[in-house]
Amino acid sequence: MSTTGRTALVTGASAGIGASFAHHLAAKNYDVILVARRASRLHELASDLRSRYGVRAEVVAADLSAPEGPTTVVDRATELGIPVDVLINNAGLSSSTKFSATPWNAVAAELQLMVTSVTELTHLVTPGMKDRRWGRIVNLSSLAALSPPGEGLLYTGIKTYVLNMSQSLDMELKPFGINVTALCPGFTHSEFHDVMGTRDAADRLPRFMWQQPEDVVAEGWAAVMAGKPVCTPGIVNKISAAAMRPIPQRIQYILGRTFNPFK
Ligand SMILES: NC(=O)c1ccc[n+]([C@@H]2O[C@H](COP(=O)([O-])OP(=O)(O)OC[C@H]3O[C@@H](n4cnc5c(N)ncnc54)[C@H](OP(=O)(O)O)[C@@H]3O)[C@@H](O)[C@H]2O)c1
């Protein structure tokens, strides 16, 4: 199917998995709208994508942890006259401080970025996708959503919400030609652990546990095109998720409390 004239909006495109999604989709001839806070990085990426792949690449610098973030982004796409055919809800991070030690404004920002903005962006772009009877949405969940909860961290709960809502929306939207996939990567090389402040602990984890963002993206994109509502990329992550599934919640609680490499 021709992708000429189709546009992908990628949040968190200034680094890691998001930047890799932008490359992957531009290489497949999708025009792209790149969203994150660091405008200079986005402009650099946009000019690289234009010269490498000859696609249209637009930059929207926006803070998705602010309540007005999603409407700012979609209003700009509308101003530019670009319909969003693909949404990659990727922007995210994990707080490194525990819940009760985190000021409420930081907790609210985390929820806004990875729960409300993800949901609102989806809500804003689906009417157009339904009218055109075609859309693809990838929501970045995490292997964390298929693993025991971490002590004092909202991240597991947030990514569990993303996993669950993606499946619900896929059920609703598939009849309109819209596929929704929750992508659940495990440890992936990016700036995630630098931002979280857990780089040293992350670097001590065995190499077999890690994936390159390009591999995560290729498997995630293939999954959404194939209409799979959940994708756990990589064999190690698949084994880990399958091994966790039958473990009773009582035991998962103990595992989550005991084995946290980032404590
Ligand atoms: N890396 C992993 O091991 C891993 C595993 C499972 C799931 N994930 C998920 O994958 C997604 C991408 O993470 P990554 O590993 O690629 O991390 P990363 O390299 O740190 O990239 C995160 C991206 O999110 C953007 N972002 C952060 N806060 C933002 C905000 N307030 N507004 C707009 N954009 C914001 C960042 O851009 P700016 O700073 O320029 O705004 C950056 O482009 C996240 O949802 C993460 O939870 C990652």
Coordinates of C-alpha atoms and ligand atoms in Angstrom, one line a residue:
M1 CA 0.0 0.0 0.0
S2 CA 1.4 3.5 -0.9
T3 CA 2.3 5.6 2.0
T4 CA 2.8 8.8 -0.1
G5 CA 0.9 11.6 1.5
R6 CA 0.5 9.9 4.8
T7 CA 1.8 11.5 7.9
A8 CA 3.0 10.1 11.2
L9 CA 3.1 12.2 14.4
V10 CA 5.8 11.0 16.7
T11 CA 6.0 12.2 20.3
G12 CA 9.3 12.1 22.1
A13 CA 11.1 12.2 18.8
S14 CA 14.2 14.0 20.1
A15 CA 15.9 10.9 21.4
G16 CA 15.8 7.1 21.8
I17 CA 12.8 5.1 20.6
G18 CA 11.0 8.1 19.2
A19 CA 13.9 9.3 17.1
S20 CA 14.2 5.7 15.8
F21 CA 10.4 5.6 15.0
A22 CA 10.8 8.9 13.0
H23 CA 13.7 7.3 10.9
H24 CA 11.8 4.1 10.4
L25 CA 8.6 5.8 9.2
A26 CA 10.4 8.4 7.0
A27 CA 12.3 5.5 5.4
K28 CA 8.9 4.1 4.5
N29 CA 7.9 7.4 2.9
Y30 CA 5.7 8.7 5.6
D31 CA 5.8 12.5 6.2
V32 CA 6.5 13.2 9.9
I33 CA 5.6 15.6 12.6
L34 CA 8.2 15.5 15.3
V35 CA 7.2 16.5 18.9
A36 CA 9.3 17.0 22.0
R37 CA 10.5 19.8 24.2
R38 CA 14.1 20.1 22.7
A39 CA 13.4 22.0 19.5
S40 CA 17.0 22.2 18.3
R41 CA 17.3 18.4 18.3
L42 CA 14.0 18.1 16.5
H43 CA 15.1 20.6 13.8
E44 CA 18.4 18.6 13.3
L45 CA 16.4 15.4 13.0
A46 CA 13.9 16.9 10.6
S47 CA 16.6 18.2 8.2
D48 CA 18.3 14.8 8.3
L49 CA 15.0 13.0 7.5
R50 CA 14.3 15.5 4.6
S51 CA 17.7 15.0 3.0
R52 CA 17.9 11.2 3.5
Y53 CA 14.4 10.2 2.6
G54 CA 12.9 13.3 0.7
V55 CA 9.8 13.4 3.1
R56 CA 8.1 16.4 4.6
A57 CA 9.3 16.8 8.2
E58 CA 7.7 19.4 10.6
V59 CA 8.7 20.2 14.1
V60 CA 6.4 21.0 17.0
A61 CA 8.2 21.9 20.2
A62 CA 5.7 21.2 23.0
D63 CA 5.7 20.1 26.6
L64 CA 3.3 17.1 26.9
S65 CA 3.5 17.3 30.7
A66 CA 1.5 20.5 30.5
P67 CA -2.3 20.2 30.1
E68 CA -2.4 22.3 26.9
G69 CA 0.3 20.1 25.3
P70 CA -1.9 17.8 23.2
T71 CA -4.1 20.6 21.8
T72 CA -1.0 22.7 21.0
V73 CA 0.4 19.8 18.9
V74 CA -2.8 18.9 17.1
D75 CA -3.8 22.6 16.5
R76 CA -0.4 23.1 14.8
A77 CA -0.9 20.0 12.6
T78 CA -4.3 21.4 11.6
E79 CA -2.8 24.8 10.9
L80 CA -0.2 23.1 8.6
G81 CA -3.1 21.3 6.9
I82 CA -1.7 17.9 7.7
P83 CA -4.0 15.0 8.7
V84 CA -2.5 12.6 11.2
D85 CA -2.6 9.1 9.9
V86 CA -0.2 7.5 12.3
L87 CA 0.2 8.4 16.0
I88 CA 3.2 7.2 17.9
N89 CA 2.5 8.0 21.6
N90 CA 6.1 7.6 22.8
A91 CA 7.2 10.5 25.0
G92 CA 7.9 9.3 28.5
L93 CA 10.2 9.0 31.4
S94 CA 10.2 7.5 34.9
S95 CA 10.5 9.4 38.1
S96 CA 13.4 8.1 40.2
T97 CA 12.0 9.3 43.5
K98 CA 9.4 7.4 45.4
F99 CA 5.8 8.5 45.5
S100 CA 5.7 10.1 49.0
A101 CA 9.0 11.9 48.4
T102 CA 7.9 13.4 45.1
P103 CA 6.2 16.8 45.1
W104 CA 2.6 16.7 43.8
N105 CA 3.4 18.9 40.7
A106 CA 6.0 16.3 39.6
V107 CA 3.6 13.4 40.1
A108 CA 0.9 15.4 38.2
A109 CA 3.4 16.1 35.3
E110 CA 4.2 12.4 35.1
L111 CA 0.5 11.4 34.9
Q112 CA -0.2 14.2 32.4
L113 CA 2.7 13.1 30.1
M114 CA 2.1 9.4 30.0
V115 CA -1.6 9.0 30.9
T116 CA -3.7 12.1 30.0
S117 CA -1.6 13.4 27.0
V118 CA -1.4 9.9 25.5
T119 CA -5.2 9.5 25.9
E120 CA -6.0 13.0 24.7
L121 CA -3.8 12.9 21.6
T122 CA -5.5 9.6 20.7
H123 CA -8.9 11.2 21.3
L124 CA -8.0 14.2 19.1
V125 CA -6.7 12.3 16.1
T126 CA -9.1 9.4 15.9
P127 CA -12.1 11.3 14.4
G128 CA -10.0 12.1 11.3
M129 CA -8.7 8.5 11.1
K130 CA -12.3 7.2 11.4
D131 CA -13.4 9.6 8.5
R132 CA -10.5 8.4 6.3
R133 CA -11.1 4.8 7.4
W134 CA -7.4 4.3 8.1
G135 CA -5.1 4.9 11.1
R136 CA -2.3 3.3 13.0
I137 CA -1.6 4.1 16.7
V138 CA 1.4 2.8 18.7
N139 CA 1.3 3.5 22.4
L140 CA 4.6 2.9 24.3
S141 CA 3.8 0.7 27.3
S142 CA 6.6 -1.3 28.8
L143 CA 7.6 -4.8 29.9
A144 CA 7.1 -3.2 33.3
A145 CA 3.3 -3.6 32.6
L146 CA 3.8 -7.3 32.3
S147 CA 6.1 -7.5 35.4
P148 CA 5.7 -7.1 39.2
P149 CA 5.1 -3.6 40.4
G150 CA 8.1 -1.5 41.6
E151 CA 8.1 -0.1 45.1
G152 CA 6.9 3.5 45.3
L153 CA 6.9 4.0 41.5
L154 CA 3.9 5.0 39.5
Y155 CA 5.6 3.9 36.2
T156 CA 4.3 0.3 36.4
G157 CA 0.8 1.4 37.0
I158 CA 1.0 4.1 34.2
K159 CA 2.3 1.6 31.7
T160 CA -0.4 -1.0 32.8
Y161 CA -3.0 1.7 32.0
V162 CA -1.4 2.3 28.5
L163 CA -1.4 -1.5 27.9
N164 CA -5.1 -1.9 28.9
M165 CA -6.4 1.2 27.2
S166 CA -4.6 0.3 23.9
Q167 CA -6.4 -3.0 23.8
S168 CA -9.8 -1.5 24.6
L169 CA -9.4 1.2 21.9
D170 CA -8.1 -1.4 19.4
M171 CA -11.4 -3.3 19.9
E172 CA -13.5 -0.2 19.4
L173 CA -11.5 1.3 16.4
K174 CA -10.5 -1.8 14.3
P175 CA -13.9 -1.8 12.5
F176 CA -13.0 1.7 11.3
G177 CA -9.6 0.6 9.8
I178 CA -7.6 1.8 12.8
N179 CA -5.2 -0.5 14.5
V180 CA -3.9 0.3 18.0
T181 CA -0.9 -1.5 19.5
A182 CA 0.6 -1.3 23.0
L183 CA 4.4 -1.7 22.5
C184 CA 6.0 -3.2 25.6
P185 CA 9.8 -3.0 25.3
G186 CA 12.2 -4.2 28.0
F187 CA 15.6 -2.5 28.6
T188 CA 16.3 -0.5 25.4
H189 CA 19.4 1.7 24.7
S190 CA 18.3 5.3 24.9
E191 CA 18.6 8.3 27.2
F192 CA 15.8 6.9 29.5
H193 CA 18.2 5.9 32.3
D194 CA 20.3 9.1 32.1
V195 CA 17.1 11.1 32.6
M196 CA 16.0 8.7 35.5
G197 CA 19.4 8.9 37.1
T198 CA 19.9 5.1 37.0
R199 CA 22.6 4.9 34.3
D200 CA 25.2 3.1 36.6
A201 CA 22.7 0.5 37.8
A202 CA 21.4 0.0 34.2
D203 CA 24.9 -0.5 32.9
R204 CA 25.5 -3.3 35.3
L205 CA 22.6 -5.3 33.9
P206 CA 23.7 -8.2 31.6
R207 CA 23.9 -7.4 27.9
F208 CA 21.4 -10.0 26.8
M209 CA 18.6 -8.0 28.6
W210 CA 19.1 -5.0 26.2
Q211 CA 17.7 -4.2 22.8
Q212 CA 18.6 -1.5 20.3
P213 CA 15.8 1.0 19.7
E214 CA 15.8 0.1 15.9
D215 CA 14.9 -3.5 16.7
V216 CA 12.1 -2.4 19.1
V217 CA 10.7 -0.1 16.5
A218 CA 10.8 -2.6 13.6
E219 CA 9.0 -5.2 15.6
G220 CA 6.5 -2.7 17.0
W221 CA 5.7 -1.2 13.6
A222 CA 5.3 -4.7 12.1
A223 CA 2.9 -5.5 14.9
V224 CA 0.6 -2.5 14.4
M225 CA 0.5 -3.1 10.6
A226 CA -0.4 -6.7 11.3
G227 CA -3.2 -5.6 13.7
K228 CA -1.7 -7.1 16.8
P229 CA -2.9 -5.2 19.9
V230 CA 0.1 -6.0 22.1
C231 CA 3.7 -6.4 21.1
T232 CA 6.5 -7.5 23.4
P233 CA 9.6 -7.1 21.3
G234 CA 12.6 -9.4 21.5
I235 CA 12.9 -13.1 22.6
V236 CA 14.2 -12.3 26.1
N237 CA 11.3 -9.9 26.8
K238 CA 8.8 -12.4 25.4
I239 CA 10.2 -15.2 27.7
S240 CA 10.2 -12.8 30.7
A241 CA 6.5 -11.8 30.1
A242 CA 5.4 -15.4 29.6
A243 CA 7.2 -16.5 32.8
M244 CA 5.5 -13.8 34.9
R245 CA 2.0 -14.4 33.6
P246 CA 1.1 -17.5 35.7
I247 CA 2.8 -16.2 38.9
P248 CA 0.1 -15.4 41.5
Q249 CA -0.2 -11.7 42.4
R250 CA 0.8 -12.4 46.0
I251 CA 4.2 -13.7 44.8
Q252 CA 4.5 -10.9 42.2
Y253 CA 4.2 -8.4 45.1
I254 CA 7.1 -10.1 46.9
L255 CA 9.2 -10.3 43.8
G256 CA 8.6 -6.6 43.0
R257 CA 9.5 -5.6 46.6
T258 CA 12.6 -7.8 46.6
F259 CA 14.2 -7.5 43.2
N260 CA 14.6 -3.9 42.1
P261 CA 17.9 -3.2 40.4
F262 CA 17.3 0.6 40.7
K263 CA 16.6 0.8 44.5
Ligands
LIG1 N1 14.4 2.7 27.3 C1 13.7 1.7 27.9 O1 14.4 0.8 28.5 C2 12.2 1.7 27.8 C3 11.6 0.5 28.2 C4 10.2 0.4 28.1 C5 9.5 1.4 27.7 N2 10.1 2.6 27.4 C6 9.2 3.7 27.0 O2 9.6 4.2 25.7 C7 9.3 5.6 25.6 C8 10.5 6.3 25.0 O3 11.6 6.2 25.9 P1 13.1 6.2 25.5 O4 13.7 5.0 26.1 O5 13.3 6.5 24.1 O6 13.6 7.4 26.4 P2 14.5 8.7 26.0 O7 15.6 8.4 25.1 O8 14.8 9.4 27.3 O9 13.4 9.6 25.1 C9 12.3 10.1 25.8 C10 11.6 11.1 24.8 O10 10.5 11.7 25.5 C11 10.5 13.1 25.3 N3 9.8 13.7 26.5 C12 10.1 13.5 27.8 N4 9.3 14.4 28.5 C13 8.6 15.1 27.6 C14 7.6 16.1 27.8 N5 7.3 16.6 29.0 N6 7.0 16.6 26.7 C15 7.4 16.2 25.4 N7 8.3 15.2 25.2 C16 8.9 14.7 26.3 C17 12.0 13.4 25.3 O11 12.2 14.7 24.6 P3 12.5 16.1 25.3 O12 13.3 15.8 26.5 O13 13.2 16.8 24.2 O14 11.2 16.7 25.6 C18 12.5 12.3 24.5 O15 12.4 12.6 23.1 C19 8.9 6.0 26.9 O16 7.5 6.1 27.0 C20 9.4 5.0 27.9 O17 8.6 4.9 29.0 C21 11.5 2.7 27.4

